[in-house]
Short mmCIF file of C-alpha atoms and ligand atoms in Angstrom, two decimals:
data_model
loop_
_atom_site.label_atom_id
_atom_site.label_comp_id
_atom_site.label_asym_id
_atom_site.label_seq_id
_atom_site.Cartn_x
_atom_site.Cartn_y
_atom_site.Cartn_z
CA MET A 1 -10.56 -29.42 -36.76
CA TYR A 2 -12.79 -32.91 -35.28
CA ARG A 3 -12.19 -33.65 -31.47
CA PRO A 4 -13.90 -36.56 -30.72
CA LEU A 5 -12.63 -36.57 -27.03
CA ALA A 6 -14.34 -32.80 -26.58
CA ALA A 7 -17.72 -34.60 -28.05
CA LEU A 8 -17.76 -37.51 -25.52
CA ALA A 9 -16.96 -34.93 -23.18
CA ALA A 10 -19.14 -33.25 -24.45
CA LEU A 11 -22.76 -35.48 -24.92
CA LEU A 12 -21.31 -37.53 -20.86
CA CYS A 13 -22.18 -33.52 -19.88
CA ALA A 14 -25.12 -32.33 -20.87
CA SER A 15 -25.47 -29.01 -19.07
CA ALA A 16 -22.48 -28.66 -20.29
CA ALA A 17 -22.66 -28.74 -23.12
CA ALA A 18 -24.96 -25.58 -23.42
CA ALA A 19 -22.35 -23.43 -21.88
CA GLN A 20 -19.15 -22.62 -23.65
CA PRO A 21 -16.28 -24.93 -23.93
CA ALA A 22 -13.94 -24.72 -20.45
CA PRO A 23 -10.79 -23.08 -20.98
CA SER A 24 -7.90 -24.51 -20.29
CA VAL A 25 -6.59 -24.57 -17.28
CA SER A 26 -3.18 -23.66 -16.92
CA PRO A 27 -1.28 -27.40 -16.90
CA ALA A 28 1.84 -24.96 -14.71
CA LEU A 29 -0.72 -23.58 -11.89
CA PRO A 30 -0.60 -25.95 -8.87
CA ARG A 31 -4.27 -28.02 -9.24
CA GLN A 32 -5.51 -25.85 -6.01
CA PRO A 33 -2.77 -23.78 -4.30
CA ALA A 34 -2.91 -24.85 -0.43
CA LEU A 35 -1.73 -21.17 0.66
CA ILE A 36 -1.53 -17.97 -0.72
CA VAL A 37 1.13 -15.61 0.61
CA ALA A 38 1.12 -12.14 -0.49
CA ILE A 39 3.67 -9.65 -0.04
CA ALA A 40 3.37 -5.84 -0.20
CA VAL A 41 6.19 -4.13 0.04
CA ASP A 42 5.80 -0.29 1.16
CA GLN A 43 7.01 2.57 -1.11
CA LEU A 44 8.12 -0.22 -2.98
CA SER A 45 7.87 2.09 -7.16
CA ALA A 46 8.21 0.54 -10.37
CA ASP A 47 11.07 2.69 -11.08
CA LEU A 48 12.50 0.98 -7.75
CA PHE A 49 11.91 -2.25 -9.11
CA ALA A 50 13.80 -1.73 -12.37
CA GLU A 51 16.32 -0.10 -10.77
CA TYR A 52 17.26 -3.14 -8.31
CA ARG A 53 15.93 -5.82 -10.11
CA PRO A 54 19.58 -6.73 -12.11
CA HIS A 55 20.24 -6.80 -8.17
CA PHE A 56 18.09 -8.79 -6.73
CA THR A 57 19.03 -12.82 -6.08
CA GLY A 58 16.92 -13.60 -3.10
CA GLY A 59 12.68 -13.89 -2.54
CA LEU A 60 12.72 -10.92 -4.95
CA ARG A 61 14.71 -12.04 -7.73
CA ARG A 62 12.27 -15.41 -7.47
CA MET A 63 9.47 -12.99 -7.51
CA ALA A 64 10.54 -11.35 -10.27
CA ASP A 65 11.46 -14.22 -12.89
CA GLY A 66 7.55 -15.43 -12.59
CA VAL A 67 4.65 -13.17 -14.39
CA VAL A 68 5.01 -9.96 -14.07
CA PHE A 69 3.59 -6.86 -14.33
CA PRO A 70 6.52 -3.68 -14.00
CA ALA A 71 2.99 -1.78 -14.61
CA GLY A 72 0.57 -2.36 -11.82
CA TYR A 73 -0.86 0.88 -10.49
CA GLN A 74 -2.82 1.79 -7.42
CA SER A 75 -4.65 3.68 -10.02
CA HIS A 76 -5.98 5.96 -7.60
CA ALA A 77 -5.33 9.89 -6.00
CA ALA A 78 -4.54 8.82 -2.81
CA THR A 79 -1.74 6.97 -2.61
CA GLU A 80 -0.43 6.65 0.58
CA THR A 81 -0.34 2.92 2.54
CA CYS A 82 -3.37 2.34 3.82
CA PRO A 83 -5.62 3.30 1.06
CA GLY A 84 -2.84 1.51 -1.39
CA HIS A 85 -2.69 -1.52 1.24
CA ALA A 86 -6.38 -1.32 1.15
CA THR A 87 -6.62 -1.80 -2.00
CA ILE A 88 -4.81 -5.10 -2.01
CA LEU A 89 -6.30 -7.82 -1.19
CA THR A 90 -10.34 -6.05 -1.64
CA GLY A 91 -10.03 -6.05 -5.45
CA ALA A 92 -11.49 -2.47 -4.33
CA ARG A 93 -10.28 1.03 -4.76
CA PRO A 94 -10.77 3.66 -2.36
CA SER A 95 -14.41 5.03 -3.50
CA ARG A 96 -15.57 1.55 -2.55
CA SER A 97 -13.37 0.15 0.52
CA GLY A 98 -13.95 3.70 2.22
CA ILE A 99 -10.16 3.64 2.51
CA ILE A 100 -9.13 7.52 1.37
CA ALA A 101 -6.43 8.06 3.35
CA ASN A 102 -4.13 6.81 6.54
CA ASP A 103 -6.19 10.02 8.12
CA TRP A 104 -9.01 11.71 6.88
CA LEU A 105 -11.61 14.40 9.02
CA ASP A 106 -14.98 13.40 10.42
CA GLN A 107 -16.17 15.95 11.24
CA SER A 108 -18.71 14.58 13.62
CA LEU A 109 -15.93 13.17 15.91
CA SER A 110 -16.82 14.90 19.19
CA ARG A 111 -12.32 15.19 19.22
CA GLU A 112 -10.57 18.63 18.65
CA ASP A 113 -8.81 17.98 16.09
CA LYS A 114 -11.71 15.72 13.69
CA VAL A 115 -8.69 13.15 12.73
CA LEU A 116 -9.89 9.87 11.94
CA TYR A 117 -7.75 7.50 12.35
CA CYS A 118 -7.18 4.02 8.84
CA SER A 119 -7.53 1.76 11.20
CA GLU A 120 -8.93 3.06 14.58
CA ASP A 121 -11.83 1.85 16.23
CA PRO A 122 -13.75 5.75 17.57
CA SER A 123 -15.94 3.38 19.75
CA VAL A 124 -13.46 2.91 21.68
CA PRO A 125 -13.34 5.98 24.57
CA GLY A 126 -11.06 8.07 24.41
CA SER A 127 -9.00 7.13 20.95
CA SER A 128 -7.42 9.70 19.36
CA SER A 129 -5.97 9.39 15.32
CA SER A 130 -2.69 9.09 17.30
CA ARG A 131 -3.55 6.84 20.84
CA TYR A 132 -6.08 4.08 18.87
CA THR A 133 -7.14 0.54 19.64
CA VAL A 134 -6.71 -1.03 16.15
CA SER A 135 -9.59 -2.44 13.87
CA ALA A 136 -10.41 -3.14 11.30
CA ARG A 137 -13.68 -1.45 11.18
CA GLN A 138 -13.73 1.41 8.33
CA LEU A 139 -12.80 -1.25 6.70
CA LEU A 140 -16.19 -1.69 4.04
CA VAL A 141 -15.31 -4.36 2.27
CA PRO A 142 -13.91 -7.43 2.32
CA THR A 143 -10.59 -9.19 1.98
CA LEU A 144 -9.27 -12.14 0.41
CA GLY A 145 -9.75 -13.59 3.72
CA ASP A 146 -12.65 -12.45 4.82
CA ARG A 147 -13.75 -13.78 1.60
CA ILE A 148 -12.22 -17.38 2.21
CA LYS A 149 -12.53 -18.18 5.69
CA ALA A 150 -16.81 -17.35 4.66
CA VAL A 151 -16.63 -20.07 2.78
CA THR A 152 -14.49 -22.24 4.27
CA PRO A 153 -13.81 -21.50 7.78
CA ALA A 154 -11.22 -23.96 8.42
CA SER A 155 -8.82 -21.94 6.65
CA ARG A 156 -6.69 -19.36 9.09
CA VAL A 157 -5.56 -16.10 7.88
CA VAL A 158 -2.52 -14.71 9.04
CA ALA A 159 -0.90 -11.45 8.39
CA VAL A 160 2.39 -9.51 10.05
CA SER A 161 4.15 -5.86 9.29
CA THR A 162 5.69 -3.21 11.33
CA LYS A 163 2.61 -0.87 10.28
CA ASP A 164 -0.86 -1.71 12.69
CA ARG A 165 -2.47 -0.56 9.25
CA GLY A 166 -0.40 -2.95 6.98
CA ALA A 167 -1.38 -5.78 8.91
CA VAL A 168 -5.27 -4.96 9.51
CA MET A 169 -6.01 -4.20 5.64
CA LEU A 170 -3.81 -7.29 4.47
CA GLY A 171 -5.26 -9.65 7.29
CA GLY A 172 -8.87 -8.16 6.83
CA HIS A 173 -11.78 -8.26 9.53
CA GLN A 174 -11.98 -12.34 10.42
CA ALA A 175 -8.09 -12.87 10.72
CA ASP A 176 -6.59 -15.74 13.28
CA GLN A 177 -3.53 -14.05 13.82
CA LEU A 178 -2.21 -10.28 13.49
CA TRP A 179 0.50 -8.64 14.14
CA TRP A 180 2.09 -5.68 14.28
CA TRP A 181 4.66 -3.07 15.83
CA ASN A 182 2.94 -0.48 18.06
CA GLY A 183 6.36 1.33 18.52
CA ARG A 184 7.54 -0.45 21.28
CA ASP A 185 7.34 -3.91 20.86
CA PHE A 186 4.81 -6.01 18.63
CA ALA A 187 1.47 -6.43 19.35
CA GLY A 188 -2.36 -8.06 18.42
CA PRO A 189 -5.67 -7.11 18.74
CA ALA A 190 -7.05 -8.00 23.11
CA GLY A 191 -6.64 -11.37 23.78
CA GLN A 192 -4.58 -12.69 21.14
CA GLN A 193 -1.86 -15.39 22.24
CA PRO A 194 1.63 -15.96 20.24
CA ALA A 195 1.95 -19.37 19.44
CA PRO A 196 5.28 -20.94 20.71
CA GLU A 197 7.62 -20.33 17.97
CA VAL A 198 5.47 -16.59 17.70
CA ALA A 199 6.45 -16.01 21.14
CA ALA A 200 9.84 -17.53 20.31
CA ALA A 201 10.91 -15.24 17.56
CA PHE A 202 9.82 -11.84 19.53
CA ALA A 203 11.79 -12.50 22.50
CA ALA A 204 15.27 -12.68 19.45
CA ILE A 205 13.68 -9.45 18.15
CA ARG A 206 13.86 -8.34 21.38
CA THR A 207 17.53 -9.79 22.12
CA ARG A 208 18.52 -7.89 18.68
CA ILE A 209 16.78 -4.52 19.47
CA ALA A 210 18.82 -4.63 22.33
CA THR A 211 22.09 -5.49 20.83
CA ALA A 212 23.64 -2.20 19.59
CA GLN A 213 24.29 -2.81 15.69
CA PRO A 214 27.11 -1.83 14.25
CA ASP A 215 27.25 0.01 10.44
CA LEU A 216 26.18 -2.71 7.88
CA PRO A 217 28.30 -3.52 5.18
CA LEU A 218 28.04 -1.86 1.56
CA PRO A 219 28.09 -3.92 -1.44
CA PRO A 220 28.96 -2.47 -4.67
CA PRO A 221 25.58 -1.75 -5.79
CA CYS A 222 25.08 0.46 -2.51
CA GLU A 223 28.46 1.67 -2.49
CA ALA A 224 27.91 3.55 -5.82
CA ARG A 225 24.59 4.94 -4.07
CA ALA A 226 27.12 6.20 -1.68
CA GLN A 227 26.71 9.96 -2.15
CA SER A 228 25.96 12.52 0.41
CA VAL A 229 23.48 15.17 -0.12
CA PRO A 230 23.91 18.13 2.25
CA ILE A 231 19.85 18.90 3.58
CA GLY A 232 20.42 21.64 5.90
CA ASP A 233 21.89 23.19 8.92
CA GLY A 234 25.07 20.28 8.38
CA LYS A 235 22.61 17.35 8.18
CA THR A 236 23.01 15.01 5.80
CA VAL A 237 21.42 11.87 3.87
CA GLY A 238 22.65 9.36 0.99
CA THR A 239 25.62 7.24 2.72
CA GLY A 240 24.28 5.81 6.05
CA ARG A 241 24.88 2.45 6.81
CA PHE A 242 22.29 1.47 9.58
CA GLY A 243 25.33 1.17 12.61
CA ARG A 244 22.72 1.71 16.01
CA ALA A 245 22.55 2.23 19.65
CA ALA A 246 21.55 -0.23 21.78
CA GLY A 247 17.74 -0.41 22.09
CA ASP A 248 17.20 2.80 19.26
CA LEU A 249 13.24 1.78 18.45
CA ARG A 250 13.36 4.44 16.82
CA ALA A 251 16.91 3.51 13.78
CA TRP A 252 15.13 -0.38 14.67
CA ARG A 253 12.20 0.85 12.89
CA ALA A 254 13.49 2.67 9.30
CA SER A 255 16.58 0.03 8.13
CA PRO A 256 16.35 -3.70 6.96
CA GLU A 257 16.28 -5.01 10.47
CA ALA A 258 12.68 -4.21 10.43
CA ASP A 259 11.37 -6.75 8.07
CA THR A 260 14.24 -8.77 9.00
CA ALA A 261 11.70 -9.35 11.63
CA THR A 262 7.97 -9.17 10.06
CA ILE A 263 9.35 -12.13 7.90
CA ASP A 264 10.58 -13.58 11.15
CA ILE A 265 7.47 -13.78 12.50
CA ALA A 266 5.83 -14.89 8.90
CA ILE A 267 8.10 -17.82 8.61
CA ALA A 268 7.24 -18.46 13.06
CA MET A 269 3.23 -18.51 11.70
CA PHE A 270 3.66 -20.48 8.75
CA GLU A 271 5.50 -23.03 11.06
CA SER A 272 3.54 -22.65 13.97
CA LEU A 273 0.00 -23.22 12.30
CA ARG A 274 1.04 -25.10 9.57
CA LEU A 275 -0.14 -22.86 6.90
CA GLY A 276 -0.93 -24.73 3.59
CA ARG A 277 -1.42 -28.27 5.53
CA GLY A 278 -5.16 -28.46 6.25
CA ASP A 279 -7.95 -29.06 4.42
CA ALA A 280 -8.65 -25.17 2.64
CA PRO A 281 -7.03 -22.30 1.62
CA ASP A 282 -4.93 -20.84 3.64
CA LEU A 283 -3.46 -16.79 3.41
CA LEU A 284 0.10 -16.21 4.95
CA ALA A 285 -0.41 -11.94 4.12
CA LEU A 286 2.88 -9.90 5.30
CA SER A 287 3.81 -5.66 4.79
CA ALA A 288 7.82 -5.01 4.99
CA SER A 289 7.48 -1.49 5.88
CA ALA A 290 11.39 -0.74 6.64
CA PRO A 291 11.61 0.66 2.38
CA ASP A 292 9.33 3.63 3.59
CA TYR A 293 10.82 3.85 6.56
CA VAL A 294 14.14 4.64 5.51
CA GLY A 295 12.11 6.57 1.40
CA HIS A 296 10.93 9.00 4.37
CA THR A 297 13.83 9.45 6.47
CA TYR A 298 16.76 9.15 4.31
CA GLY A 299 15.52 9.51 0.55
CA THR A 300 15.10 5.99 -2.04
CA GLY A 301 18.34 7.47 -4.12
CA GLY A 302 21.30 6.82 -1.36
CA SER A 303 22.53 4.08 0.16
CA GLU A 304 20.33 3.80 2.63
CA GLN A 305 17.63 2.56 0.02
CA CYS A 306 19.87 0.49 -1.39
CA LEU A 307 21.42 -2.40 1.77
CA THR A 308 17.15 -1.83 3.39
CA LEU A 309 15.84 -3.50 -0.77
CA LEU A 310 19.00 -5.58 -0.73
CA SER A 311 18.15 -7.32 2.41
CA LEU A 312 14.48 -7.64 1.96
CA ASP A 313 15.81 -9.48 -1.54
CA ARG A 314 17.66 -11.88 1.07
CA GLU A 315 15.09 -11.92 3.40
CA LEU A 316 12.08 -12.39 1.36
CA GLY A 317 14.93 -15.43 -0.22
CA ARG A 318 14.35 -17.11 3.60
CA LEU A 319 11.39 -16.84 3.47
CA PHE A 320 10.51 -19.11 0.16
CA ALA A 321 13.60 -21.95 1.09
CA ALA A 322 11.19 -22.76 4.20
CA LEU A 323 8.10 -22.36 2.42
CA ASP A 324 10.10 -24.88 -0.79
CA ARG A 325 11.61 -26.78 2.16
CA SER A 326 7.57 -27.89 3.53
CA GLY A 327 6.52 -29.42 0.35
CA VAL A 328 3.11 -27.23 0.19
CA ARG A 329 1.28 -25.51 -2.58
CA TYR A 330 2.07 -22.74 -2.87
CA VAL A 331 0.93 -19.16 -4.79
CA ALA A 332 2.85 -15.79 -4.50
CA VAL A 333 2.55 -12.61 -5.04
CA LEU A 334 3.74 -9.75 -4.29
CA THR A 335 3.38 -5.60 -4.85
CA ALA A 336 2.86 -2.73 -3.06
CA ASP A 337 1.17 -0.19 -1.15
CA HIS A 338 2.17 2.79 -3.21
CA GLY A 339 5.18 4.04 -5.00
CA GLY A 340 7.24 7.08 -3.99
CA HIS A 341 10.27 9.37 -5.57
CA ASP A 342 13.67 10.88 -3.91
CA LEU A 343 14.17 14.14 -2.14
CA PRO A 344 14.35 17.04 -3.95
CA GLU A 345 17.22 18.00 -2.92
CA ARG A 346 19.01 14.47 -5.03
CA ASN A 347 16.62 15.00 -7.80
CA GLN A 348 17.43 18.95 -7.97
CA ALA A 349 21.24 17.45 -8.36
CA ARG A 350 20.72 14.07 -10.30
CA ALA A 351 19.13 16.12 -13.75
CA ALA A 352 15.69 17.80 -11.85
CA PRO A 353 16.06 20.91 -10.96
CA ASP A 354 12.46 21.64 -10.91
CA ALA A 355 11.87 19.56 -7.89
CA ILE A 356 10.81 21.45 -4.71
CA ARG A 357 9.49 21.80 -1.35
CA VAL A 358 6.02 22.94 -0.54
CA ASP A 359 6.23 26.05 0.66
CA ALA A 360 4.66 29.59 1.89
CA ARG A 361 3.10 29.85 -0.93
CA PHE A 362 -0.08 26.63 -0.47
CA ASP A 363 -1.03 27.63 3.10
CA ALA A 364 -4.46 25.80 3.75
CA LYS A 365 -4.64 27.82 6.74
CA ALA A 366 -4.31 30.95 4.71
CA VAL A 367 -6.99 30.48 1.96
CA ALA A 368 -9.44 29.13 5.03
CA ALA A 369 -8.67 32.75 6.36
CA GLN A 370 -8.96 34.78 3.95
CA ILE A 371 -12.71 33.30 2.78
CA SER A 372 -14.54 33.26 5.88
CA ARG A 373 -13.10 37.67 5.65
CA GLU A 374 -14.94 38.20 2.78
CA LEU A 375 -17.86 36.09 3.64
CA ARG A 376 -17.39 37.38 6.56
CA LEU A 377 -17.92 33.82 8.37
CA ASP A 378 -16.99 33.65 12.14
CA VAL A 379 -15.83 29.70 11.45
CA PRO A 380 -13.09 28.61 9.96
CA ALA A 381 -14.12 28.02 6.91
CA LEU A 382 -12.14 25.12 5.59
CA LEU A 383 -10.63 22.20 7.33
CA ALA A 384 -7.91 20.39 5.21
CA GLN A 385 -6.44 16.95 5.45
CA GLY A 386 -3.71 16.30 3.00
CA ALA A 387 -4.97 16.37 -0.48
CA ASP A 388 -8.67 16.68 1.05
CA PHE A 389 -10.39 20.15 1.84
CA TYR A 390 -13.78 19.64 3.69
CA VAL A 391 -15.78 22.57 4.66
CA HIS A 392 -16.44 23.50 8.03
CA ARG A 393 -19.19 21.97 9.48
CA ASP A 394 -20.63 25.27 10.74
CA VAL A 395 -20.54 26.83 8.07
CA PRO A 396 -24.53 28.09 7.68
CA ARG A 397 -25.67 25.45 5.37
CA ARG A 398 -26.56 28.25 2.10
CA ARG A 399 -23.15 29.76 2.17
CA ARG A 400 -21.54 26.60 1.63
CA ALA A 401 -21.43 26.16 -2.06
CA ALA A 402 -19.83 30.22 -1.82
CA VAL A 403 -17.27 28.86 0.03
CA ILE A 404 -16.44 25.76 -2.33
CA ARG A 405 -16.41 28.49 -5.42
CA ARG A 406 -13.58 30.37 -3.74
CA ALA A 407 -12.05 28.15 -1.93
CA ALA A 408 -11.75 26.43 -5.92
CA GLU A 409 -10.39 29.45 -7.43
CA LEU A 410 -8.00 30.23 -4.51
CA LEU A 411 -6.93 26.79 -4.95
CA ARG A 412 -7.13 26.82 -8.17
CA ALA A 413 -4.71 30.43 -9.16
CA ASN A 414 -2.37 28.45 -6.90
CA PRO A 415 1.32 28.13 -8.26
CA LEU A 416 2.06 25.42 -6.60
CA VAL A 417 -1.58 23.74 -7.62
CA GLU A 418 -2.16 21.13 -10.49
CA GLU A 419 -5.99 21.07 -10.41
CA VAL A 420 -8.89 21.39 -7.57
CA LEU A 421 -12.20 18.64 -8.67
CA LEU A 422 -14.84 19.09 -6.40
CA GLY A 423 -15.93 16.55 -4.75
CA SER A 424 -19.64 16.80 -6.02
CA GLU A 425 -18.03 16.25 -9.52
CA LEU A 426 -16.80 13.47 -8.60
CA ALA A 427 -19.54 11.35 -6.75
CA ALA A 428 -20.94 12.29 -10.01
CA MET A 429 -18.45 10.54 -11.92
CA PRO A 430 -18.76 6.46 -13.69
CA SER A 431 -15.68 4.46 -11.36
CA PRO A 432 -13.01 4.75 -14.43
CA SER A 433 -12.84 2.11 -17.56
CA ARG A 434 -9.46 2.22 -18.78
CA PRO A 435 -6.67 1.08 -18.42
CA PRO A 436 -5.17 3.32 -15.22
CA GLU A 437 -1.97 5.12 -17.41
CA LEU A 438 -4.35 6.76 -19.58
CA TRP A 439 -6.69 8.17 -16.61
CA SER A 440 -7.03 11.72 -16.29
CA LEU A 441 -6.63 13.87 -13.27
CA ALA A 442 -10.04 13.84 -12.58
CA GLU A 443 -10.49 10.00 -13.29
CA ARG A 444 -7.56 9.55 -10.60
CA ALA A 445 -9.51 11.24 -7.29
CA ARG A 446 -12.79 9.39 -8.59
CA ALA A 447 -11.09 5.93 -7.43
CA SER A 448 -10.65 7.90 -4.36
CA TYR A 449 -13.74 9.59 -3.78
CA PHE A 450 -15.71 8.03 -0.68
CA PRO A 451 -18.47 10.86 0.05
CA GLY A 452 -18.90 11.48 3.43
CA ARG A 453 -15.12 10.62 4.32
CA SER A 454 -12.99 12.56 1.14
CA GLY A 455 -12.96 15.82 1.38
CA ASP A 456 -15.96 18.50 -0.03
CA LEU A 457 -12.64 19.58 -2.29
CA VAL A 458 -9.86 17.47 -3.82
CA VAL A 459 -5.97 19.45 -4.34
CA ALA A 460 -3.39 17.72 -6.44
CA LEU A 461 0.08 19.91 -6.88
CA LYS A 462 1.54 19.77 -9.10
CA GLN A 463 4.01 17.19 -10.29
CA ARG A 464 7.54 17.41 -8.36
CA VAL A 465 6.48 19.38 -5.50
CA THR A 466 7.42 17.33 -1.89
CA PRO A 467 4.69 18.20 0.57
CA ILE A 468 7.55 18.19 2.96
CA PRO A 469 8.26 22.20 3.59
CA ASP A 470 11.21 21.46 6.10
CA PRO A 471 14.05 18.02 5.11
CA ARG A 472 16.13 18.61 8.75
CA LEU A 473 12.99 17.50 11.17
CA GLY A 474 14.28 13.17 10.14
CA TYR A 475 11.54 13.23 7.24
CA VAL A 476 12.50 14.38 4.18
CA ALA A 477 10.73 12.28 1.27
CA THR A 478 6.75 10.87 0.64
CA HIS A 479 4.44 10.34 -2.24
CA GLY A 480 0.81 10.07 -1.87
CA SER A 481 0.76 11.87 -4.82
CA PHE A 482 -1.33 12.09 -8.07
CA TRP A 483 1.59 11.11 -10.03
CA ASP A 484 2.63 7.73 -11.06
CA TYR A 485 5.73 8.38 -9.31
CA ASP A 486 3.67 7.44 -6.75
CA ARG A 487 1.13 5.08 -8.76
CA ARG A 488 2.90 2.69 -10.32
CA VAL A 489 4.02 -0.10 -8.39
CA PRO A 490 5.15 -4.02 -9.37
CA ILE A 491 2.70 -6.88 -9.63
CA LEU A 492 4.89 -9.84 -9.16
CA PHE A 493 3.56 -13.59 -9.47
CA TRP A 494 4.71 -17.02 -8.19
CA TRP A 495 4.99 -20.45 -8.00
CA PRO A 496 6.75 -23.43 -8.47
CA GLY A 497 6.99 -24.53 -12.00
CA VAL A 498 5.27 -21.17 -13.16
CA VAL A 499 6.04 -20.38 -16.71
CA PRO A 500 7.80 -16.83 -16.52
CA PHE A 501 5.86 -13.68 -18.83
CA GLU A 502 6.30 -9.97 -19.35
CA GLN A 503 3.07 -7.53 -19.78
CA PRO A 504 4.53 -4.48 -18.92
CA LEU A 505 0.95 -2.28 -20.34
CA GLY A 506 -1.15 -1.44 -17.51
CA VAL A 507 -2.58 -3.16 -14.38
CA GLU A 508 -4.61 -2.29 -11.26
CA VAL A 509 -3.70 -2.96 -7.87
CA VAL A 510 -7.06 -4.27 -7.67
CA ASP A 511 -7.08 -6.43 -10.12
CA ILE A 512 -4.79 -9.51 -7.86
CA LEU A 513 -7.97 -10.33 -6.00
CA PRO A 514 -10.05 -11.68 -8.48
CA SER A 515 -6.79 -13.08 -10.24
CA LEU A 516 -6.11 -14.74 -7.30
CA ALA A 517 -10.09 -16.24 -7.08
CA PRO A 518 -9.67 -18.88 -9.26
CA LEU A 519 -6.61 -19.87 -8.45
CA ILE A 520 -8.66 -21.29 -5.49
CA GLY A 521 -12.02 -21.44 -6.93
CA LEU A 522 -13.09 -18.91 -4.78
CA PRO A 523 -16.71 -16.95 -6.07
CA LEU A 524 -16.61 -13.34 -6.48
CA PRO A 525 -19.70 -12.30 -6.38
CA ALA A 526 -20.47 -9.81 -9.70
CA GLY A 527 -20.33 -6.08 -8.97
CA GLU A 528 -18.88 -6.40 -5.94
CA ILE A 529 -14.78 -5.40 -6.71
CA ASP A 530 -13.24 -2.79 -9.63
CA GLY A 531 -10.14 -4.84 -10.49
CA ARG A 532 -10.52 -7.70 -13.73
CA CYS A 533 -8.87 -11.48 -13.34
CA LEU A 534 -5.41 -11.37 -14.90
CA ASP A 535 -4.97 -14.68 -17.19
CA LEU A 536 -1.43 -14.91 -15.45
CA ASP A 537 -1.51 -17.92 -18.34
CA GLY A 538 0.42 -16.47 -20.78
CA GLY A 539 -0.12 -19.08 -23.55
CA PRO A 540 -3.37 -20.46 -25.16
CA GLY A 541 -4.64 -21.34 -21.65
CA THR A 542 -6.25 -19.38 -19.19
CA THR A 543 -6.19 -18.95 -15.30
CA CYS A 544 -9.14 -16.73 -15.27
CA ARG A 545 -12.80 -19.07 -14.59
ZN1 ZN B 1 3.52 2.97 3.05
#
């Protein structure tokens, strides 16, 4: 077909004539969004999203009516909060970002336990993994906000979460405003001052926390899910409704109220900084942590998670209403740092009798002691932190291979262990390039292997083994495994005028950054990221340039 206009354009632009014809840009996208809104929902598995999708009416409904990737993957094996948040706006798997876990071991540290927290600054005297100065210095790659500010320093980058690692890993190294809950109050980096609107939001949140809250009413979907599950010692979960005493900070944090506070602060930052109304694109990032605290405290299958997700849906609707009122051109993306699954006691009652808790059969200290005995070492042969097992630094160099060999044998023979990967083998593997749903366990571990931070062995427990031995202590369910219930999360894009489509094939959370970058003309140097651009135009046009 002869296209005279295209031919004329080519003649008028000699340099373009030599290049490929430019793909047409999606007419439905704002030409240049003035604001990117990035939302992480902590522990929102693809399974939970699918379960509740019919019940959403607010902000989650809006996102679910946009461009939907229901099988997004936190593709790596380290399905924890810090690695997950570090993938969302960096395009980097943990093998590149360096954030391989919430906590890992650094045997060069002088502290007794050698545990380093992911958003800690260990150079601060007296720092430990539980009492630390919050910092992004362990994150070895730039975030979207860092990259935007490098190109247009006038851009504003803000992030808020009730977890410090949620705020820091989204906001990055150069954020203008970072706010997180420190266990007693909202806090930020030293010297950071809240705008008056943000200070007013803090004051209102403190007042609410100081006021006793009655039980929440149960809407029909949550009433249907309110079934009591015994967890021992007469304790139960499953029917909770978040009534709490005045000033109960722990109960507040593991309740829908915490996400209401996060959204309040996000809206206050949006309005006080007039985000999206300057000359350069801005970034507003938030992480809603309540689904994670609630999931750990009560599991995912009862009234508690139901109330939490339906509340978050409403609260995100409130955020979008504020954005809409402003007239700012924005693009929103929503995903999760990891998935999760329910406590074994409820899974057993719900047709999964093989769901179990880890027990004395899997004991890292006993394995270490046995190897020390067998090899006649006078130090513990191994140290363990989560899935990572490290040869103790005092083991003589010539004995290290023997320790690793024997540890692999013992762990592989363990009835609760699916697979043991060796760090040396992971280091030699190429970074995976197949679709994430096809990855082997070794590929998953490779994507979160970082030399010097990861263990000498990485251990995958079997599916459906929850690594919490005793649920009576207030922590009943978790995530963090190699398995798809922890890896698979929704990835949702929305902007005013979006032409919706759904792509059920697997994509990765590291695809988010390279998908957003072309929308704001942000250059991404080749070789710096692990993801790829997802074409958010479901028709013949493309958003990937
Ligand atoms: Zn998390």
